[in-house]
Amino acid sequence: MRSRPVSALERVDAILANPATYELAMVIPDADRSHGGRRRQYPGFMFIVFEALLSVYGSARQVEAELSHPLIWQHIRAAVTKRFSDRPDLQLPATPMRRHHYLYARKHALQVPGFLETLARRHRELAARQAEELGLCDPNGPGSWTHPDLSRMVHADGKVIAPLYRAKPGVTRLDKTTGEIRPRRAVHDAGLHYEGDGEIAWGTKFVLVAARTNDPHGRVILDIDWVPKPGGEASTAMRCFARVAPLLPGAQGVIYDTALRGVHHQQLLRDLGWLPINRVTAAVAGANAPRRDEGRRQPKSAHVEDKTIQLSDGRSTDVRLYARDGTIGIGTLTDTGDLHFTPLERVRTHRNQDRNGKYRWYNDYRLPHHYGGGIITIRLHGTDDDARRKFNRTENVRPIPADDPDFARLYRRRNDAESINRGLDDSLWLGRAHSVGHERQRLNLIGFALMINSLARARHRTRAPAQAAA
């Protein structure tokens, strides 16, 4: 679906029209008046608006410059006056908001213990509610466990944000005037992270979880969290999924890259009841290959279990089941001693819940004609028996493997995660972070998410009357 481009003023209007902007402002702590001081010159929601406008104009200085224009500021004042016509205390003054007002509010808000977590939790709740408003993750929506629908899938990815300063901690410089050796300004929260293409990036890493409609501007960012150390992306993503799942009871699964491994798939299947959609990590031929794409990919194969089946003539026989690149198939030895792999067709995916609240997952497969053409059922989640024989079932077996027709339809949504990352880069001045420190950057990302969600909501509400008339 093609869509018209988005202007900066449309984004501003969408932020001001979004109820989430004003509900997030209720989390901002009130100023302490026990020691005196001036009252706030601007309502608390303007701090949230200014934060979201960073992603519209690129920097706090540019936001100040845009707000100082009489037409823009009068436009914002008129929108606020229309919304709060009966609240004189929430009206905006004639003097535009400046950058130092925003920095002062941010400094005192982040000093309050638990403020950022409270704000992030409220954002998750509001984002989930607006996702349902857009028809996403509807428990009564389309799709099944066998053929999940994209409107009921979430997708996520890690994103490394380039730091504001290029120098790494510990780097010094010589002051040619005084002869002193001074430390260079650096971001101590940054680290050396591996990206999906194998490249190394220096910066602060975050995980962004989102869902989207078919509209190009119909994405909703559900959660954002900081990856505290290199290699911790998967565990951070799992924390996000555990927080989002209760808010979206209609979600069917998550689309991710190979950062999620078997232990994470087990949690998604057993604890959350979600389908993981991703590829199997495979080895690269050549231990000295410097890059992933320079080696030859070797499909991962493993023996899963043996099954006794009934043939069409009434006889029974044992078949050895293997997994190759996540696909279940029958393995037979050829005359040369090689293993011949025959993939099986997936016909059904189903789950049930046990008395402990955990989910049990199974796939039904159709046997070839020379094996009777019947149906066999394979368990997808790991058990203690698998652990005793040291078999990581969820690492080797995929509910929907890469050669399944549904996989290509679902995994294509991974491109949207990369699109979100590119949109985030475009919202940064010169591609670098707005601020220093993971707390401030996470706050900036919540503002970015509010801007994205506001635009999705505004476009949806614009289209809804036309679709209803049609």
PDB file of C-alpha atoms in Angstrom, residues 109-313:
ATOM      1  CA  ALA A 109      12.453  14.133  36.329  1.00  0.00           C
ATOM      2  CA  LEU A 110      15.328  11.652  35.919  1.00  0.00           C
ATOM      3  CA  GLN A 111      16.499  12.416  39.452  1.00  0.00           C
ATOM      4  CA  VAL A 112      13.262  10.951  40.836  1.00  0.00           C
ATOM      5  CA  PRO A 113      13.820   7.232  41.624  1.00  0.00           C
ATOM      6  CA  GLY A 114      11.774   4.963  39.398  1.00  0.00           C
ATOM      7  CA  PHE A 115      10.528   7.718  37.077  1.00  0.00           C
ATOM      8  CA  LEU A 116      11.933   6.210  33.884  1.00  0.00           C
ATOM      9  CA  GLU A 117      10.583   2.720  34.614  1.00  0.00           C
ATOM     10  CA  THR A 118       7.178   4.162  35.460  1.00  0.00           C
ATOM     11  CA  LEU A 119       7.161   6.167  32.237  1.00  0.00           C
ATOM     12  CA  ALA A 120       8.209   3.112  30.204  1.00  0.00           C
ATOM     13  CA  ARG A 121       5.517   0.971  31.822  1.00  0.00           C
ATOM     14  CA  ARG A 122       2.846   3.575  31.088  1.00  0.00           C
ATOM     15  CA  HIS A 123       4.063   3.832  27.495  1.00  0.00           C
ATOM     16  CA  ARG A 124       3.734   0.047  27.070  1.00  0.00           C
ATOM     17  CA  GLU A 125       0.162   0.128  28.340  1.00  0.00           C
ATOM     18  CA  LEU A 126      -0.830   3.025  26.107  1.00  0.00           C
ATOM     19  CA  ALA A 127       0.955   1.584  23.061  1.00  0.00           C
ATOM     20  CA  ALA A 128      -0.761  -1.783  23.504  1.00  0.00           C
ATOM     21  CA  ARG A 129      -4.133  -0.055  23.774  1.00  0.00           C
ATOM     22  CA  GLN A 130      -3.511   1.942  20.605  1.00  0.00           C
ATOM     23  CA  ALA A 131      -2.286  -1.186  18.802  1.00  0.00           C
ATOM     24  CA  GLU A 132      -5.648  -2.801  19.537  1.00  0.00           C
ATOM     25  CA  GLU A 133      -7.346   0.380  18.315  1.00  0.00           C
ATOM     26  CA  LEU A 134      -5.581  -0.134  14.983  1.00  0.00           C
ATOM     27  CA  GLY A 135      -6.809  -3.751  14.851  1.00  0.00           C
ATOM     28  CA  LEU A 136      -3.491  -5.322  15.833  1.00  0.00           C
ATOM     29  CA  CYS A 137      -3.214  -8.441  18.017  1.00  0.00           C
ATOM     30  CA  ASP A 138      -6.969  -8.903  18.173  1.00  0.00           C
ATOM     31  CA  PRO A 139      -7.830 -12.156  20.048  1.00  0.00           C
ATOM     32  CA  ASN A 140     -10.756 -12.613  17.649  1.00  0.00           C
ATOM     33  CA  GLY A 141      -8.755 -11.566  14.608  1.00  0.00           C
ATOM     34  CA  PRO A 142      -7.723 -13.632  11.583  1.00  0.00           C
ATOM     35  CA  GLY A 143      -5.152 -16.391  11.550  1.00  0.00           C
ATOM     36  CA  SER A 144      -4.551 -19.626  13.425  1.00  0.00           C
ATOM     37  CA  TRP A 145      -1.611 -21.349  15.076  1.00  0.00           C
ATOM     38  CA  THR A 146      -1.069 -23.257  11.842  1.00  0.00           C
ATOM     39  CA  HIS A 147      -1.277 -20.150   9.652  1.00  0.00           C
ATOM     40  CA  PRO A 148      -0.602 -17.079  11.861  1.00  0.00           C
ATOM     41  CA  ASP A 149      -1.723 -13.683  10.617  1.00  0.00           C
ATOM     42  CA  LEU A 150       0.753 -10.801  10.360  1.00  0.00           C
ATOM     43  CA  SER A 151      -1.633  -8.476  12.216  1.00  0.00           C
ATOM     44  CA  ARG A 152      -1.225 -10.715  15.266  1.00  0.00           C
ATOM     45  CA  MET A 153       2.573 -10.949  15.175  1.00  0.00           C
ATOM     46  CA  VAL A 154       5.069  -8.661  16.860  1.00  0.00           C
ATOM     47  CA  HIS A 155       8.588  -8.092  15.581  1.00  0.00           C
ATOM     48  CA  ALA A 156      11.693  -6.801  17.301  1.00  0.00           C
ATOM     49  CA  ASP A 157      15.352  -6.097  16.751  1.00  0.00           C
ATOM     50  CA  GLY A 158      18.384  -4.640  18.454  1.00  0.00           C
ATOM     51  CA  LYS A 159      19.642  -1.197  17.473  1.00  0.00           C
ATOM     52  CA  VAL A 160      23.037   0.346  18.255  1.00  0.00           C
ATOM     53  CA  ILE A 161      22.867   4.127  18.547  1.00  0.00           C
ATOM     54  CA  ALA A 162      26.085   5.944  17.731  1.00  0.00           C
ATOM     55  CA  PRO A 163      27.256   7.957  20.768  1.00  0.00           C
ATOM     56  CA  LEU A 164      27.324  11.719  20.838  1.00  0.00           C
ATOM     57  CA  TYR A 165      31.123  11.689  21.237  1.00  0.00           C
ATOM     58  CA  ARG A 166      33.429   9.639  19.038  1.00  0.00           C
ATOM     59  CA  ALA A 167      36.135   9.010  21.661  1.00  0.00           C
ATOM     60  CA  LYS A 168      36.085   5.843  23.756  1.00  0.00           C
ATOM     61  CA  PRO A 169      36.518   5.911  27.546  1.00  0.00           C
ATOM     62  CA  GLY A 170      40.136   6.240  28.621  1.00  0.00           C
ATOM     63  CA  VAL A 171      41.303   8.144  25.532  1.00  0.00           C
ATOM     64  CA  THR A 172      43.222  11.326  26.371  1.00  0.00           C
ATOM     65  CA  ARG A 173      44.320  14.430  24.505  1.00  0.00           C
ATOM     66  CA  LEU A 174      47.118  16.985  24.923  1.00  0.00           C
ATOM     67  CA  ASP A 175      46.103  20.550  25.682  1.00  0.00           C
ATOM     68  CA  LYS A 176      48.609  22.496  23.596  1.00  0.00           C
ATOM     69  CA  THR A 177      47.989  25.674  25.583  1.00  0.00           C
ATOM     70  CA  THR A 178      48.702  24.351  29.082  1.00  0.00           C
ATOM     71  CA  GLY A 179      50.531  21.120  28.270  1.00  0.00           C
ATOM     72  CA  GLU A 180      48.055  19.101  30.337  1.00  0.00           C
ATOM     73  CA  ILE A 181      46.830  15.658  29.337  1.00  0.00           C
ATOM     74  CA  ARG A 182      43.049  15.698  29.580  1.00  0.00           C
ATOM     75  CA  PRO A 183      40.550  12.882  29.071  1.00  0.00           C
ATOM     76  CA  ARG A 184      38.402  13.176  25.993  1.00  0.00           C
ATOM     77  CA  ARG A 185      34.667  13.389  26.386  1.00  0.00           C
ATOM     78  CA  ALA A 186      33.237   9.902  26.005  1.00  0.00           C
ATOM     79  CA  VAL A 187      30.052   7.924  26.648  1.00  0.00           C
ATOM     80  CA  HIS A 188      30.692   5.338  29.366  1.00  0.00           C
ATOM     81  CA  ASP A 189      27.438   3.447  28.662  1.00  0.00           C
ATOM     82  CA  ALA A 190      28.597   2.565  25.151  1.00  0.00           C
ATOM     83  CA  GLY A 191      30.009  -0.811  24.205  1.00  0.00           C
ATOM     84  CA  LEU A 192      31.213  -2.892  21.272  1.00  0.00           C
ATOM     85  CA  HIS A 193      28.208  -4.740  19.849  1.00  0.00           C
ATOM     86  CA  TYR A 194      27.774  -7.167  16.974  1.00  0.00           C
ATOM     87  CA  GLU A 195      25.051  -6.322  14.483  1.00  0.00           C
ATOM     88  CA  GLY A 196      22.957  -8.772  12.461  1.00  0.00           C
ATOM     89  CA  ASP A 197      25.263  -8.630   9.436  1.00  0.00           C
ATOM     90  CA  GLY A 198      28.298  -9.490  11.539  1.00  0.00           C
ATOM     91  CA  GLU A 199      29.682  -5.949  11.601  1.00  0.00           C
ATOM     92  CA  ILE A 200      30.894  -4.425  14.856  1.00  0.00           C
ATOM     93  CA  ALA A 201      29.316  -1.173  16.069  1.00  0.00           C
ATOM     94  CA  TRP A 202      30.339   1.058  18.970  1.00  0.00           C
ATOM     95  CA  GLY A 203      27.489   2.678  20.853  1.00  0.00           C
ATOM     96  CA  THR A 204      24.533   2.105  23.147  1.00  0.00           C
ATOM     97  CA  LYS A 205      22.254  -0.771  22.204  1.00  0.00           C
ATOM     98  CA  PHE A 206      18.501  -0.955  22.661  1.00  0.00           C
ATOM     99  CA  VAL A 207      15.794  -3.466  21.771  1.00  0.00           C
ATOM    100  CA  LEU A 208      12.640  -2.123  20.100  1.00  0.00           C
ATOM    101  CA  VAL A 209       9.469  -4.229  19.954  1.00  0.00           C
ATOM    102  CA  ALA A 210       6.765  -3.255  17.458  1.00  0.00           C
ATOM    103  CA  ALA A 211       3.687  -4.356  15.540  1.00  0.00           C
ATOM    104  CA  ARG A 212       2.244  -2.885  12.370  1.00  0.00           C
ATOM    105  CA  THR A 213      -0.673  -2.815   9.980  1.00  0.00           C
ATOM    106  CA  ASN A 214      -0.425  -2.996   6.196  1.00  0.00           C
ATOM    107  CA  ASP A 215      -0.171   0.782   6.016  1.00  0.00           C
ATOM    108  CA  PRO A 216       3.400   2.093   5.515  1.00  0.00           C
ATOM    109  CA  HIS A 217       2.905   4.383   8.519  1.00  0.00           C
ATOM    110  CA  GLY A 218       0.869   1.900  10.561  1.00  0.00           C
ATOM    111  CA  ARG A 219       3.549   0.686  12.954  1.00  0.00           C
ATOM    112  CA  VAL A 220       3.234   0.892  16.735  1.00  0.00           C
ATOM    113  CA  ILE A 221       6.354   0.660  18.927  1.00  0.00           C
ATOM    114  CA  LEU A 222       5.319  -1.327  22.004  1.00  0.00           C
ATOM    115  CA  ASP A 223       8.409  -1.420  24.186  1.00  0.00           C
ATOM    116  CA  ILE A 224      11.995  -0.181  24.403  1.00  0.00           C
ATOM    117  CA  ASP A 225      14.746  -1.397  26.700  1.00  0.00           C
ATOM    118  CA  TRP A 226      18.472  -0.912  27.114  1.00  0.00           C
ATOM    119  CA  VAL A 227      20.945  -3.746  26.519  1.00  0.00           C
ATOM    120  CA  PRO A 228      23.314  -3.305  29.484  1.00  0.00           C
ATOM    121  CA  LYS A 229      26.267  -5.264  28.066  1.00  0.00           C
ATOM    122  CA  PRO A 230      27.412  -6.723  24.741  1.00  0.00           C
ATOM    123  CA  GLY A 231      25.878 -10.108  24.100  1.00  0.00           C
ATOM    124  CA  GLY A 232      22.807  -9.376  26.207  1.00  0.00           C
ATOM    125  CA  GLU A 233      20.395  -8.523  23.387  1.00  0.00           C
ATOM    126  CA  ALA A 234      18.443 -11.792  23.571  1.00  0.00           C
ATOM    127  CA  SER A 235      17.866 -11.642  27.328  1.00  0.00           C
ATOM    128  CA  THR A 236      16.768  -8.004  27.048  1.00  0.00           C
ATOM    129  CA  ALA A 237      14.368  -8.923  24.248  1.00  0.00           C
ATOM    130  CA  MET A 238      12.890 -11.709  26.376  1.00  0.00           C
ATOM    131  CA  ARG A 239      12.212  -9.233  29.193  1.00  0.00           C
ATOM    132  CA  CYS A 240      10.385  -7.039  26.702  1.00  0.00           C
ATOM    133  CA  PHE A 241       8.284  -9.950  25.430  1.00  0.00           C
ATOM    134  CA  ALA A 242       7.375 -10.994  28.969  1.00  0.00           C
ATOM    135  CA  ARG A 243       6.134  -7.457  29.684  1.00  0.00           C
ATOM    136  CA  VAL A 244       4.234  -7.059  26.414  1.00  0.00           C
ATOM    137  CA  ALA A 245       2.535 -10.491  26.285  1.00  0.00           C
ATOM    138  CA  PRO A 246      -0.026  -9.830  29.080  1.00  0.00           C
ATOM    139  CA  LEU A 247      -0.986  -6.538  27.403  1.00  0.00           C
ATOM    140  CA  LEU A 248      -1.631  -8.209  24.019  1.00  0.00           C
ATOM    141  CA  PRO A 249      -3.601 -11.416  24.629  1.00  0.00           C
ATOM    142  CA  GLY A 250      -4.246 -11.744  20.903  1.00  0.00           C
ATOM    143  CA  ALA A 251      -0.580 -11.885  19.892  1.00  0.00           C
ATOM    144  CA  GLN A 252       0.455 -15.165  18.258  1.00  0.00           C
ATOM    145  CA  GLY A 253       4.219 -14.897  18.082  1.00  0.00           C
ATOM    146  CA  VAL A 254       7.356 -12.887  17.510  1.00  0.00           C
ATOM    147  CA  ILE A 255       9.570 -12.431  14.453  1.00  0.00           C
ATOM    148  CA  TYR A 256      13.268 -12.021  15.265  1.00  0.00           C
ATOM    149  CA  ASP A 257      16.704 -12.715  13.861  1.00  0.00           C
ATOM    150  CA  THR A 258      19.050 -15.499  14.945  1.00  0.00           C
ATOM    151  CA  ALA A 259      19.932 -13.715  18.205  1.00  0.00           C
ATOM    152  CA  LEU A 260      17.170 -15.825  19.777  1.00  0.00           C
ATOM    153  CA  ARG A 261      18.398 -19.364  20.461  1.00  0.00           C
ATOM    154  CA  GLY A 262      16.868 -22.553  21.779  1.00  0.00           C
ATOM    155  CA  VAL A 263      16.628 -21.448  25.403  1.00  0.00           C
ATOM    156  CA  HIS A 264      14.715 -18.352  24.358  1.00  0.00           C
ATOM    157  CA  HIS A 265      12.407 -20.360  22.070  1.00  0.00           C
ATOM    158  CA  GLN A 266      11.623 -22.619  25.023  1.00  0.00           C
ATOM    159  CA  GLN A 267      10.546 -19.610  27.079  1.00  0.00           C
ATOM    160  CA  LEU A 268       8.451 -18.220  24.244  1.00  0.00           C
ATOM    161  CA  LEU A 269       6.701 -21.537  23.658  1.00  0.00           C
ATOM    162  CA  ARG A 270       6.247 -22.743  27.223  1.00  0.00           C
ATOM    163  CA  ASP A 271       5.863 -19.539  29.251  1.00  0.00           C
ATOM    164  CA  LEU A 272       4.325 -17.015  26.866  1.00  0.00           C
ATOM    165  CA  GLY A 273       2.542 -19.310  24.435  1.00  0.00           C
ATOM    166  CA  TRP A 274       4.079 -17.502  21.448  1.00  0.00           C
ATOM    167  CA  LEU A 275       5.409 -18.893  18.187  1.00  0.00           C
ATOM    168  CA  PRO A 276       9.043 -17.911  17.462  1.00  0.00           C
ATOM    169  CA  ILE A 277       9.614 -17.171  13.777  1.00  0.00           C
ATOM    170  CA  ASN A 278      13.296 -17.112  12.871  1.00  0.00           C
ATOM    171  CA  ARG A 279      15.958 -19.084  11.086  1.00  0.00           C
ATOM    172  CA  VAL A 280      18.239 -21.735  12.518  1.00  0.00           C
ATOM    173  CA  THR A 281      21.761 -20.555  13.202  1.00  0.00           C
ATOM    174  CA  ALA A 282      24.149 -22.580  11.065  1.00  0.00           C
ATOM    175  CA  ALA A 283      27.897 -23.011  11.166  1.00  0.00           C
ATOM    176  CA  VAL A 284      30.263 -21.563   8.562  1.00  0.00           C
ATOM    177  CA  ALA A 285      32.839 -23.747   6.898  1.00  0.00           C
ATOM    178  CA  GLY A 286      36.340 -22.693   7.760  1.00  0.00           C
ATOM    179  CA  ALA A 287      37.379 -21.724  11.257  1.00  0.00           C
ATOM    180  CA  ASN A 288      39.468 -18.839   9.947  1.00  0.00           C
ATOM    181  CA  ALA A 289      36.704 -17.232   7.874  1.00  0.00           C
ATOM    182  CA  PRO A 290      36.748 -13.539   8.911  1.00  0.00           C
ATOM    183  CA  ARG A 291      33.164 -12.810   7.842  1.00  0.00           C
ATOM    184  CA  ARG A 292      29.985 -14.882   7.825  1.00  0.00           C
ATOM    185  CA  ASP A 293      29.275 -14.336   4.147  1.00  0.00           C
ATOM    186  CA  GLU A 294      32.773 -15.499   3.148  1.00  0.00           C
ATOM    187  CA  GLY A 295      32.177 -19.023   4.427  1.00  0.00           C
ATOM    188  CA  ARG A 296      29.938 -21.734   3.080  1.00  0.00           C
ATOM    189  CA  ARG A 297      26.808 -22.190   5.149  1.00  0.00           C
ATOM    190  CA  GLN A 298      26.369 -25.671   6.590  1.00  0.00           C
ATOM    191  CA  PRO A 299      22.770 -26.622   7.476  1.00  0.00           C
ATOM    192  CA  LYS A 300      22.396 -27.768  11.063  1.00  0.00           C
ATOM    193  CA  SER A 301      21.142 -31.344  11.339  1.00  0.00           C
ATOM    194  CA  ALA A 302      20.240 -33.418  14.401  1.00  0.00           C
ATOM    195  CA  HIS A 303      18.454 -36.640  15.231  1.00  0.00           C
ATOM    196  CA  VAL A 304      15.141 -35.834  16.899  1.00  0.00           C
ATOM    197  CA  GLU A 305      13.458 -39.141  17.797  1.00  0.00           C
ATOM    198  CA  ASP A 306      12.255 -42.472  16.441  1.00  0.00           C
ATOM    199  CA  LYS A 307       8.606 -43.222  15.684  1.00  0.00           C
ATOM    200  CA  THR A 308       6.746 -46.461  15.053  1.00  0.00           C
ATOM    201  CA  ILE A 309       4.193 -46.066  12.255  1.00  0.00           C
ATOM    202  CA  GLN A 310       1.618 -48.318  10.599  1.00  0.00           C
ATOM    203  CA  LEU A 311       2.004 -49.037   6.890  1.00  0.00           C
ATOM    204  CA  SER A 312      -0.906 -49.417   4.492  1.00  0.00           C
ATOM    205  CA  ASP A 313      -0.551 -53.228   4.517  1.00  0.00           C
TER     206      ASP A 313
END
